[in-house]
Structures are given as structure tokens and as C-alpha cells.
mmCIF file of C-alpha atoms and ligand atoms in Angstrom:
data_model
loop_
_atom_site.group_PDB
_atom_site.id
_atom_site.type_symbol
_atom_site.label_atom_id
_atom_site.label_comp_id
_atom_site.label_asym_id
_atom_site.label_seq_id
_atom_site.Cartn_x
_atom_site.Cartn_y
_atom_site.Cartn_z
ATOM 1 C CA MET A 1 -58.537 105.865 -156.460
ATOM 2 C CA ASN A 2 -56.316 105.491 -153.068
ATOM 3 C CA THR A 3 -52.455 104.672 -154.827
ATOM 4 C CA GLN A 4 -52.158 103.039 -150.856
ATOM 5 C CA PRO A 5 -53.287 99.746 -150.882
ATOM 6 C CA SER A 6 -54.823 98.577 -147.678
ATOM 7 C CA ILE A 7 -54.254 95.359 -146.393
ATOM 8 C CA LEU A 8 -56.158 93.521 -144.199
ATOM 9 C CA ILE A 9 -54.347 90.986 -141.374
ATOM 10 C CA ILE A 10 -56.354 88.437 -140.008
ATOM 11 C CA TYR A 11 -55.199 86.382 -137.345
ATOM 12 C CA THR A 12 -56.478 82.895 -136.553
ATOM 13 C CA GLY A 13 -53.664 81.543 -134.370
ATOM 14 C CA GLY A 14 -51.208 78.941 -135.467
ATOM 15 C CA THR A 15 -47.316 78.633 -134.729
ATOM 16 C CA ILE A 16 -46.839 82.196 -136.737
ATOM 17 C CA GLY A 17 -47.913 84.373 -133.849
ATOM 18 C CA MET A 18 -46.038 82.851 -130.993
ATOM 19 C CA VAL A 19 -43.630 85.247 -129.467
ATOM 20 C CA GLN A 20 -41.671 84.099 -126.220
ATOM 21 C CA HIS A 21 -43.193 86.130 -123.031
ATOM 22 C CA PRO A 22 -40.151 87.925 -121.834
ATOM 23 C CA LYS A 23 -40.236 86.920 -118.452
ATOM 24 C CA THR A 24 -41.573 83.456 -118.393
ATOM 25 C CA GLY A 25 -39.717 81.844 -122.144
ATOM 26 C CA TYR A 26 -43.353 80.411 -122.875
ATOM 27 C CA LEU A 27 -44.841 81.054 -126.238
ATOM 28 C CA THR A 28 -47.270 82.973 -125.805
ATOM 29 C CA PRO A 29 -49.524 84.744 -129.656
ATOM 30 C CA LEU A 30 -48.820 88.062 -130.888
ATOM 31 C CA THR A 31 -50.538 91.635 -130.854
ATOM 32 C CA PHE A 32 -50.430 93.661 -133.634
ATOM 33 C CA GLU A 33 -48.118 96.152 -131.225
ATOM 34 C CA ASN A 34 -45.507 93.423 -130.632
ATOM 35 C CA LEU A 35 -45.581 92.619 -134.629
ATOM 36 C CA TYR A 36 -44.290 96.121 -135.589
ATOM 37 C CA ARG A 37 -41.851 94.993 -132.821
ATOM 38 C CA TYR A 38 -40.869 92.147 -134.303
ATOM 39 C CA LEU A 39 -41.554 92.592 -138.060
ATOM 40 C CA PRO A 40 -39.816 96.077 -137.839
ATOM 41 C CA VAL A 41 -39.888 96.103 -141.641
ATOM 42 C CA MET A 42 -43.619 96.362 -141.653
ATOM 43 C CA GLN A 43 -43.047 100.059 -141.557
ATOM 44 C CA ASN A 44 -41.176 100.321 -145.162
ATOM 45 C CA PHE A 45 -44.334 99.265 -146.301
ATOM 46 C CA ASN A 46 -46.197 102.123 -148.157
ATOM 47 C CA TYR A 47 -49.732 100.510 -147.092
ATOM 48 C CA ASP A 48 -52.191 100.872 -145.045
ATOM 49 C CA PHE A 49 -52.671 98.430 -142.322
ATOM 50 C CA ASP A 50 -55.463 96.937 -140.054
ATOM 51 C CA PHE A 51 -55.229 93.781 -137.593
ATOM 52 C CA TYR A 52 -58.535 91.749 -136.645
ATOM 53 C CA THR A 53 -57.735 88.787 -133.978
ATOM 54 C CA PHE A 54 -59.711 85.604 -133.953
ATOM 55 C CA LYS A 55 -60.323 84.603 -130.101
ATOM 56 C CA PRO A 56 -59.579 82.776 -129.182
ATOM 57 C CA LEU A 57 -56.484 82.359 -130.825
ATOM 58 C CA LEU A 58 -56.142 78.766 -132.885
ATOM 59 C CA ASP A 59 -54.217 76.270 -133.448
ATOM 60 C CA SER A 60 -55.291 75.239 -136.043
ATOM 61 C CA SER A 61 -56.058 71.498 -135.567
ATOM 62 C CA ASN A 62 -58.854 72.928 -134.153
ATOM 63 C CA MET A 63 -60.316 74.791 -137.332
ATOM 64 C CA ASN A 64 -63.874 73.834 -138.411
ATOM 65 C CA PRO A 65 -66.558 75.332 -140.687
ATOM 66 C CA SER A 66 -67.774 77.751 -137.836
ATOM 67 C CA PHE A 67 -64.701 78.819 -138.082
ATOM 68 C CA TRP A 68 -64.529 78.906 -142.223
ATOM 69 C CA ILE A 69 -67.869 80.535 -141.679
ATOM 70 C CA GLU A 70 -66.625 83.395 -139.773
ATOM 71 C CA LEU A 71 -63.195 83.966 -141.699
ATOM 72 C CA ALA A 72 -65.898 84.388 -144.451
ATOM 73 C CA GLU A 73 -67.926 86.674 -142.833
ATOM 74 C CA VAL A 74 -65.012 89.174 -141.861
ATOM 75 C CA ILE A 75 -63.883 89.312 -144.905
ATOM 76 C CA GLU A 76 -67.380 90.004 -146.364
ATOM 77 C CA LYS A 77 -67.935 92.818 -144.099
ATOM 78 C CA LYS A 78 -64.114 94.160 -144.515
ATOM 79 C CA TYR A 79 -64.121 93.566 -148.141
ATOM 80 C CA GLU A 80 -65.453 96.996 -150.039
ATOM 81 C CA SER A 81 -61.829 98.648 -147.087
ATOM 82 C CA PHE A 82 -59.276 96.735 -148.318
ATOM 83 C CA ASP A 83 -57.401 95.806 -151.347
ATOM 84 C CA GLY A 84 -55.957 92.686 -149.999
ATOM 85 C CA PHE A 85 -56.466 90.185 -147.584
ATOM 86 C CA VAL A 86 -53.779 87.869 -145.396
ATOM 87 C CA VAL A 87 -54.334 85.181 -143.443
ATOM 88 C CA LEU A 88 -52.470 83.951 -140.579
ATOM 89 C CA HIS A 89 -52.617 80.443 -140.258
ATOM 90 C CA GLY A 90 -51.447 77.168 -138.466
ATOM 91 C CA SER A 91 -50.217 74.808 -141.196
ATOM 92 C CA ASP A 92 -51.625 71.740 -140.461
ATOM 93 C CA THR A 93 -55.356 72.486 -141.422
ATOM 94 C CA MET A 94 -54.375 75.544 -144.028
ATOM 95 C CA ALA A 95 -54.885 73.427 -146.514
ATOM 96 C CA TYR A 96 -58.367 72.890 -145.916
ATOM 97 C CA THR A 97 -59.249 76.749 -144.322
ATOM 98 C CA ALA A 98 -57.908 77.503 -147.895
ATOM 99 C CA SER A 99 -60.127 75.359 -150.119
ATOM 100 C CA ALA A 100 -63.249 75.846 -148.375
ATOM 101 C CA LEU A 101 -62.831 79.243 -148.219
ATOM 102 C CA SER A 102 -62.277 78.934 -152.182
ATOM 103 C CA PHE A 103 -65.814 77.860 -152.376
ATOM 104 C CA MET A 104 -67.313 79.797 -150.176
ATOM 105 C CA LEU A 105 -66.342 83.421 -151.785
ATOM 106 C CA GLU A 106 -67.436 82.927 -155.360
ATOM 107 C CA ASN A 107 -66.516 86.047 -157.404
ATOM 108 C CA LEU A 108 -64.160 87.095 -155.043
ATOM 109 C CA ASN A 109 -62.291 89.494 -157.176
ATOM 110 C CA LYS A 110 -58.747 90.181 -154.218
ATOM 111 C CA PRO A 111 -56.179 88.013 -152.921
ATOM 112 C CA VAL A 112 -56.338 86.299 -149.696
ATOM 113 C CA ILE A 113 -53.426 85.172 -149.183
ATOM 114 C CA PHE A 114 -53.174 82.602 -145.924
ATOM 115 C CA THR A 115 -49.787 82.231 -144.978
ATOM 116 C CA GLY A 116 -48.097 80.511 -141.675
ATOM 117 C CA SER A 117 -44.839 78.889 -140.415
ATOM 118 C CA GLN A 118 -42.823 75.974 -139.327
ATOM 119 C CA LEU A 119 -41.200 78.565 -136.683
ATOM 120 C CA PRO A 120 -42.668 81.278 -134.270
ATOM 121 C CA ILE A 121 -42.269 84.542 -135.268
ATOM 122 C CA GLY A 122 -40.521 85.041 -132.332
ATOM 123 C CA MET A 123 -37.294 83.273 -133.314
ATOM 124 C CA ILE A 124 -34.075 83.943 -134.875
ATOM 125 C CA ARG A 125 -34.645 81.416 -137.871
ATOM 126 C CA THR A 126 -38.610 81.148 -137.820
ATOM 127 C CA ASP A 127 -39.359 81.076 -141.359
ATOM 128 C CA GLY A 128 -42.423 83.335 -139.978
ATOM 129 C CA ARG A 129 -41.153 86.826 -141.189
ATOM 130 C CA GLU A 130 -40.339 85.362 -145.291
ATOM 131 C CA ASN A 131 -43.557 84.034 -145.866
ATOM 132 C CA PHE A 132 -45.557 87.384 -143.667
ATOM 133 C CA ILE A 133 -43.390 89.352 -146.301
ATOM 134 C CA ASN A 134 -44.263 87.667 -148.835
ATOM 135 C CA SER A 135 -47.763 87.569 -148.500
ATOM 136 C CA VAL A 136 -48.349 91.468 -147.364
ATOM 137 C CA GLU A 137 -46.811 92.055 -151.568
ATOM 138 C CA ILE A 138 -48.414 89.449 -152.949
ATOM 139 C CA ALA A 139 -51.945 90.713 -151.554
ATOM 140 C CA ALA A 140 -50.598 94.594 -152.208
ATOM 141 C CA ALA A 141 -49.709 93.654 -155.963
ATOM 142 C CA ARG A 142 -52.057 95.602 -158.314
ATOM 143 C CA GLU A 143 -51.214 96.222 -162.738
ATOM 144 C CA ASP A 144 -53.658 98.258 -164.572
ATOM 145 C CA GLU A 145 -55.579 99.013 -160.890
ATOM 146 C CA THR A 146 -56.721 95.456 -160.738
ATOM 147 C CA PRO A 147 -55.192 92.803 -158.029
ATOM 148 C CA VAL A 148 -52.720 90.450 -159.476
ATOM 149 C CA VAL A 149 -54.017 87.547 -157.342
ATOM 150 C CA PRO A 150 -57.888 87.703 -157.069
ATOM 151 C CA GLU A 151 -57.930 84.302 -155.816
ATOM 152 C CA VAL A 152 -57.781 82.245 -152.738
ATOM 153 C CA ALA A 153 -53.579 81.864 -152.885
ATOM 154 C CA ILE A 154 -51.258 80.382 -149.898
ATOM 155 C CA CYS A 155 -47.283 81.823 -149.837
ATOM 156 C CA PHE A 156 -45.125 79.745 -148.246
ATOM 157 C CA ASP A 157 -41.586 79.457 -148.362
ATOM 158 C CA ASN A 158 -40.853 81.691 -151.350
ATOM 159 C CA LYS A 159 -44.038 80.136 -153.236
ATOM 160 C CA LEU A 160 -47.706 80.897 -154.194
ATOM 161 C CA PHE A 161 -50.159 78.378 -154.767
ATOM 162 C CA ARG A 162 -53.338 78.160 -155.267
ATOM 163 C CA GLY A 163 -55.872 77.867 -152.293
ATOM 164 C CA ASN A 164 -57.511 74.175 -153.111
ATOM 165 C CA ARG A 165 -54.549 72.737 -155.128
ATOM 166 C CA THR A 166 -52.557 71.905 -151.914
ATOM 167 C CA SER A 167 -51.809 69.041 -149.114
ATOM 168 C CA LYS A 168 -49.046 69.803 -146.140
ATOM 169 C CA PHE A 169 -46.942 67.217 -146.381
ATOM 170 C CA ASN A 170 -43.717 67.842 -144.679
ATOM 171 C CA ALA A 171 -43.911 68.334 -140.407
ATOM 172 C CA GLU A 172 -40.700 70.100 -140.148
ATOM 173 C CA ASN A 173 -39.556 71.411 -143.382
ATOM 174 C CA PHE A 174 -40.093 75.324 -144.392
ATOM 175 C CA GLY A 175 -41.194 73.893 -147.466
ATOM 176 C CA ALA A 176 -43.629 72.511 -146.195
ATOM 177 C CA PHE A 177 -47.041 72.384 -148.463
ATOM 178 C CA VAL A 178 -47.089 70.936 -151.777
ATOM 179 C CA SER A 179 -49.864 71.981 -155.225
ATOM 180 C CA GLY A 180 -48.884 68.338 -157.329
ATOM 181 C CA ASN A 181 -51.391 69.084 -159.839
ATOM 182 C CA TYR A 182 -51.142 72.977 -160.084
ATOM 183 C CA PRO A 183 -47.817 74.824 -160.629
ATOM 184 C CA VAL A 184 -47.085 76.976 -159.034
ATOM 185 C CA LEU A 185 -48.641 81.240 -159.013
ATOM 186 C CA ALA A 186 -45.846 83.312 -158.305
ATOM 187 C CA GLU A 187 -42.100 82.179 -157.569
ATOM 188 C CA VAL A 188 -40.497 85.061 -154.931
ATOM 189 C CA GLY A 189 -37.031 85.830 -155.396
ATOM 190 C CA VAL A 190 -35.024 88.942 -156.473
ATOM 191 C CA ARG A 191 -38.616 89.563 -157.022
ATOM 192 C CA ILE A 192 -41.489 88.150 -156.468
ATOM 193 C CA ARG A 193 -42.550 86.298 -160.714
ATOM 194 C CA TYR A 194 -46.289 85.622 -160.999
ATOM 195 C CA TYR A 195 -47.428 83.197 -163.848
ATOM 196 C CA HIS A 196 -50.208 85.538 -164.852
ATOM 197 C CA ASP A 197 -51.601 82.541 -167.316
ATOM 198 C CA ARG A 198 -52.096 80.433 -164.026
ATOM 199 C CA ILE A 199 -54.123 82.493 -162.521
ATOM 200 C CA LEU A 200 -57.533 82.833 -161.723
ATOM 201 C CA LYS A 201 -58.684 86.141 -163.999
ATOM 202 C CA PRO A 202 -61.045 88.702 -161.654
ATOM 203 C CA ASN A 203 -64.680 88.812 -163.100
ATOM 204 C CA PHE A 204 -65.766 92.124 -161.476
ATOM 205 C CA LYS A 205 -69.165 90.448 -160.644
ATOM 206 C CA LYS A 206 -70.655 91.355 -156.783
ATOM 207 C CA LEU A 207 -68.964 88.560 -154.130
ATOM 208 C CA LYS A 208 -71.551 86.633 -152.904
ATOM 209 C CA VAL A 209 -70.666 84.793 -149.551
ATOM 210 C CA HIS A 210 -71.985 81.015 -148.823
ATOM 211 C CA LYS A 211 -72.092 80.477 -145.438
ATOM 212 C CA THR A 212 -74.507 77.249 -145.262
ATOM 213 C CA LEU A 213 -71.999 74.232 -145.618
ATOM 214 C CA ASP A 214 -72.948 70.587 -144.270
ATOM 215 C CA ASP A 215 -70.620 68.480 -142.451
ATOM 216 C CA ASN A 216 -72.804 64.913 -142.793
ATOM 217 C CA ILE A 217 -69.977 63.444 -145.096
ATOM 218 C CA ALA A 218 -67.387 60.167 -144.215
ATOM 219 C CA ILE A 219 -63.807 59.601 -146.290
ATOM 220 C CA LEU A 220 -63.212 55.773 -146.309
ATOM 221 C CA LYS A 221 -59.591 55.658 -146.775
ATOM 222 C CA LEU A 222 -58.685 52.211 -148.622
ATOM 223 C CA PHE A 223 -55.738 50.145 -147.345
ATOM 224 C CA PRO A 224 -54.802 46.884 -148.048
ATOM 225 C CA GLY A 225 -56.566 44.482 -145.783
ATOM 226 C CA ILE A 226 -59.666 46.515 -145.036
ATOM 227 C CA THR A 227 -62.780 45.060 -143.047
ATOM 228 C CA GLU A 228 -65.885 44.481 -144.539
ATOM 229 C CA ARG A 229 -66.665 45.692 -140.538
ATOM 230 C CA ALA A 230 -64.483 48.938 -141.129
ATOM 231 C CA VAL A 231 -66.041 49.562 -144.323
ATOM 232 C CA HIS A 232 -69.494 49.138 -143.510
ATOM 233 C CA SER A 233 -69.316 51.330 -140.712
ATOM 234 C CA ILE A 234 -67.835 54.650 -142.506
ATOM 235 C CA LEU A 235 -70.618 54.090 -145.057
ATOM 236 C CA ASN A 236 -73.200 53.813 -142.072
ATOM 237 C CA THR A 237 -72.516 56.942 -140.496
ATOM 238 C CA ARG A 238 -75.764 57.615 -139.224
ATOM 239 C CA GLY A 239 -76.822 60.638 -141.483
ATOM 240 C CA VAL A 240 -73.524 60.432 -144.066
ATOM 241 C CA ARG A 241 -74.527 61.761 -146.902
ATOM 242 C CA ALA A 242 -71.482 61.922 -149.367
ATOM 243 C CA VAL A 243 -68.397 59.556 -148.395
ATOM 244 C CA ILE A 244 -64.999 60.146 -150.462
ATOM 245 C CA LEU A 245 -63.824 57.264 -151.180
ATOM 246 C CA GLU A 246 -59.784 57.606 -151.339
ATOM 247 C CA THR A 247 -58.600 55.001 -153.763
ATOM 248 C CA PHE A 248 -55.292 53.420 -154.584
ATOM 249 C CA GLY A 249 -53.553 55.294 -157.764
ATOM 250 C CA ALA A 250 -55.817 56.205 -160.411
ATOM 251 C CA GLY A 251 -59.216 55.604 -158.550
ATOM 252 C CA ASN A 252 -58.921 51.836 -158.081
ATOM 253 C CA ALA A 253 -60.414 49.731 -155.357
ATOM 254 C CA PRO A 254 -60.943 46.123 -154.781
ATOM 255 C CA THR A 255 -63.132 44.137 -156.549
ATOM 256 C CA ALA A 256 -64.431 41.862 -153.718
ATOM 257 C CA SER A 257 -68.029 41.713 -153.977
ATOM 258 C CA TRP A 258 -68.183 42.165 -149.930
ATOM 259 C CA PHE A 259 -66.814 45.197 -150.421
ATOM 260 C CA LEU A 260 -68.987 46.617 -153.767
ATOM 261 C CA ASP A 261 -72.143 45.357 -152.951
ATOM 262 C CA GLN A 262 -71.629 47.458 -149.925
ATOM 263 C CA LEU A 263 -70.796 50.228 -152.176
ATOM 264 C CA ARG A 264 -73.763 49.270 -154.329
ATOM 265 C CA ASP A 265 -75.841 49.374 -150.844
ATOM 266 C CA ALA A 266 -75.034 52.807 -149.931
ATOM 267 C CA ALA A 267 -75.361 54.538 -153.643
ATOM 268 C CA ASP A 268 -78.678 52.771 -153.874
ATOM 269 C CA ASN A 269 -79.412 54.340 -150.195
ATOM 270 C CA GLY A 270 -79.254 57.995 -152.144
ATOM 271 C CA ILE A 271 -75.168 58.442 -150.676
ATOM 272 C CA ILE A 272 -72.592 60.146 -153.190
ATOM 273 C CA LEU A 273 -69.826 58.014 -153.641
ATOM 274 C CA PHE A 274 -66.855 60.756 -154.252
ATOM 275 C CA ASN A 275 -63.455 58.757 -155.740
ATOM 276 C CA VAL A 276 -59.954 60.858 -154.183
ATOM 277 C CA THR A 277 -57.176 59.275 -155.327
ATOM 278 C CA GLN A 278 -54.636 58.401 -152.214
ATOM 279 C CA CYS A 279 -52.112 60.024 -154.372
ATOM 280 C CA LYS A 280 -50.427 63.567 -154.188
ATOM 281 C CA GLY A 281 -49.913 63.549 -158.431
ATOM 282 C CA GLY A 282 -51.875 62.285 -160.817
ATOM 283 C CA THR A 283 -55.486 61.576 -161.289
ATOM 284 C CA VAL A 284 -58.599 59.209 -161.276
ATOM 285 C CA GLU A 285 -59.050 57.637 -164.454
ATOM 286 C CA MET A 286 -62.815 55.626 -163.883
ATOM 287 C CA GLY A 287 -62.523 52.355 -165.730
ATOM 288 C CA LYS A 288 -59.083 52.535 -166.893
ATOM 289 C CA TYR A 289 -58.556 49.514 -164.696
ATOM 290 C CA GLU A 290 -61.040 46.828 -164.014
ATOM 291 C CA THR A 291 -60.804 47.820 -159.989
ATOM 292 C CA SER A 292 -62.369 50.459 -161.077
ATOM 293 C CA ALA A 293 -64.848 50.108 -163.763
ATOM 294 C CA GLU A 294 -67.242 48.207 -161.389
ATOM 295 C CA LEU A 295 -66.703 51.264 -159.198
ATOM 296 C CA GLU A 296 -68.472 53.479 -162.271
ATOM 297 C CA LYS A 297 -71.338 50.268 -162.523
ATOM 298 C CA ILE A 298 -72.049 51.807 -159.076
ATOM 299 C CA GLY A 299 -72.593 55.435 -159.974
ATOM 300 C CA VAL A 300 -68.634 55.886 -157.962
ATOM 301 C CA ILE A 301 -68.399 59.589 -159.348
ATOM 302 C CA GLY A 302 -64.418 60.289 -160.538
ATOM 303 C CA GLY A 303 -62.983 63.186 -158.625
ATOM 304 C CA TYR A 304 -60.392 64.182 -161.244
ATOM 305 C CA ASP A 305 -57.246 65.083 -159.754
ATOM 306 C CA ILE A 306 -58.757 67.230 -156.844
ATOM 307 C CA THR A 307 -57.174 66.839 -152.984
ATOM 308 C CA THR A 308 -58.813 65.398 -150.756
ATOM 309 C CA GLU A 309 -59.038 68.744 -148.964
ATOM 310 C CA SER A 310 -60.700 70.287 -152.078
ATOM 311 C CA ALA A 311 -62.816 67.424 -151.985
ATOM 312 C CA VAL A 312 -64.238 67.720 -148.309
ATOM 313 C CA THR A 313 -64.703 71.319 -148.636
ATOM 314 C CA LYS A 314 -66.323 71.230 -151.311
ATOM 315 C CA LEU A 315 -69.361 68.495 -150.006
ATOM 316 C CA MET A 316 -69.106 70.507 -147.009
ATOM 317 C CA PHE A 317 -70.156 73.784 -149.587
ATOM 318 C CA LEU A 318 -72.635 71.799 -151.971
ATOM 319 C CA LEU A 319 -74.360 70.023 -149.559
ATOM 320 C CA GLY A 320 -75.076 73.289 -147.799
ATOM 321 C CA SER A 321 -76.089 74.943 -151.236
ATOM 322 C CA ASP A 322 -79.881 74.737 -151.997
ATOM 323 C CA LEU A 323 -79.242 71.484 -154.953
ATOM 324 C CA SER A 324 -80.527 68.770 -156.309
ATOM 325 C CA LYS A 325 -78.701 65.535 -155.780
ATOM 326 C CA GLU A 326 -78.102 65.820 -159.887
ATOM 327 C CA GLU A 327 -76.843 69.345 -159.887
ATOM 328 C CA ILE A 328 -74.418 68.294 -156.829
ATOM 329 C CA ILE A 329 -72.974 65.359 -159.520
ATOM 330 C CA LYS A 330 -72.589 67.772 -161.957
ATOM 331 C CA TYR A 331 -70.990 70.212 -159.997
ATOM 332 C CA LEU A 332 -69.009 67.518 -158.272
ATOM 333 C CA GLN A 333 -67.517 67.316 -162.053
ATOM 334 C CA THR A 334 -67.078 70.562 -163.220
ATOM 335 C CA SER A 335 -63.915 72.698 -161.992
ATOM 336 C CA LEU A 336 -65.737 75.749 -160.482
ATOM 337 C CA ARG A 337 -62.170 77.524 -158.412
ATOM 338 C CA GLY A 338 -60.109 76.350 -160.511
ATOM 339 C CA GLU A 339 -59.591 73.449 -158.031
ATOM 340 C CA MET A 340 -59.709 70.381 -160.283
ATOM 341 C CA THR A 341 -57.766 69.604 -164.210
ATOM 342 C CA VAL A 342 -61.428 68.310 -165.980
HETATM 343 N N1 LIG B 1 -50.171 73.263 -134.188
HETATM 344 C C1 LIG B 1 -49.984 74.147 -135.840
HETATM 345 C C2 LIG B 1 -51.240 74.695 -136.006
HETATM 346 O O1 LIG B 1 -51.476 74.562 -137.563
HETATM 347 C C3 LIG B 1 -48.516 74.254 -136.808
HETATM 348 C C4 LIG B 1 -48.258 75.563 -137.309
HETATM 349 O O2 LIG B 1 -49.018 75.933 -137.178
HETATM 350 O O3 LIG B 1 -48.206 75.043 -138.756
HETATM 351 O O4 LIG B 1 -51.575 75.816 -135.604
#
């Protein structure tokens, strides 16, 4: 076996890759050549690097399922040739892309580490340098010829999170991500401290890439005062097959009959209703309060402590698979990639 780790850096866009154009002063995207200029320390790594660039580069607000599929295909094509993958991605929707990839890459046995930054890599105080270097080292880490982190993760601000457990919660701080329901996989200090018992174990099966996603879903975020009209329009979105109910606290919702009747109609029309809490920590407990017992009777499915980002992408993945409604409901209540605590 080659002892020198090989890492594929996949550049999708985002703030991290921006450098100031020497003449115009505008922020322009990085190339592989000037990556070495801004990060000369890359030469000190005894690794083989290769670089894949998305065209066009994207602000991550423009990410969508077709780009997730493109990303999954790049990893699939290069899977055997590299030991690990580092994905440079805008932080705004990174948690969605990382969650999507976790579901699309079944039997993943190699690290896929997402990173980005709050300040462009071409700026003096950039957080991109640390984030990038840490990600490369984590993607290359092996013990007994086995990758230490064989899963989709996000590396940011000296912490490594399970990708499908994270949300972006701060638009300014270097610590932009939170994983409220699952502890960090690793912390970067003088050494990188891996918490092995929290990291998924490789299963050594062949990678299977799922490339069909069904985007016929919607989110109904509850707030006190939400109108019947607003609820009606979301539940009656043309073609919708599943609706995430973003509920209060431990999965609670109003008990007004106009609200429950609409949910009942939606469920009777075959729409899957998935209960996800608006809280960044804690879990949905259907039936704990009267305000969720009614939902349970209607057939709303509890999402435990799943994030909205994971719920969105898991639904797209399950609806896109060739599964019966019963199977989809079963998998929604099963942790497939460590995305929830059941
Ligand atoms: N708007 C940028 C993006 O998500 C912000 C970032 O990269 O952090 O692409």
C-alpha cells in the first residue's frame, strides 16, 4: 500500500476560496496554483494532492440537489484513487450538503471532510488557513491502514462535527457551527484528539452512491399567530409528498381544530408529516404533552433529535429511493448514518 496519503480537494466555492486580485482589489476565486501561494505550508505535507474545481464556483446559497449529485459523482469516480476528500464549500448551506452527502454515500469508508471559512483565505486574519490545514490532516489520518474518520464531517474552528448533525448558527464568529445533539468527533489543539467511540466504524463494503433525490418536500415552520391560509398553502403545495413540521420544544404544535383538521386532510391525502423541533438541542417526544399527542393520533412521524438540514435531505433521499410509504416511514424513524439518537 502507498504510504503517502492521497487527498482530493474539491473546490465548490464559498468565501474560503476568495483572494484579492492584485490589480483590481476585487475578491476572486482561488486556483490550485495560488492555493500553494496562500498556503505554502501545503508543501510541507508529505501527501499527494489533486484538485477538482466546480464550474461555475458557487456561493453556497445557490447549492441544490443537482450539485449534490455532481459532488457525489466526483467522489464516486475518484473513490478508489484517493485516501480522503476535502470539500471546500460556503458555510451558509454546508450543513445541508454534508447531510445530503451522508445519505447519498452508502458504505462510505473514507473521510469526506467539509470546510470553509468566515474570512477569505487571502486575508491576513483568515480562519480558512486553519480550517483547511486541519481538514487535510484529518482526511489523511489513518490508524492501522484504516481511515480514522470514515464519514462525512465538517471541520470548522478547531472542531470536527458529524456533518448530518450540524447547523450553521453564527454568521460572524469563527465558530459558525453547532451540533446540539451529538458531541464533537475531534478537537484540534496541539494534537488532534479523536474521540474514536463517537466516530462511525468502517464496514468495508463497496461504496454505493444514491443519485436520485426527490425535492417534492416543504417545511411548515410554526410560530404563534400562524394563519390558516399560510398552513393551507404549504400543505397544499402542488406535488408535495412530505412536509416537515418545524414544531416548538419537544415537538409541540397548536391544538386548534382548524390546524389539526388540515394536518389530518394532508395525512389522508398520503402526505408524510415529519415532526422536527425548532430547538438546536433536545428531542421530539411525541405524546409527552397534549399538544403533540394530537399529532401522533393523526399519524405525524416523530423525528427525534434530527436537524432540519438532515430532515430535508433524508426525505429527499428516501422519497427518491424505490421504497414504499411504509418503508419510508420506517427509515425516517431509523438512524441510517448516525443522524439521530433513536
Ligand atoms: N455566502 C458564502 C457561502 O456560503 C459564505 C461562506 O462561504 O461562508 O457561499
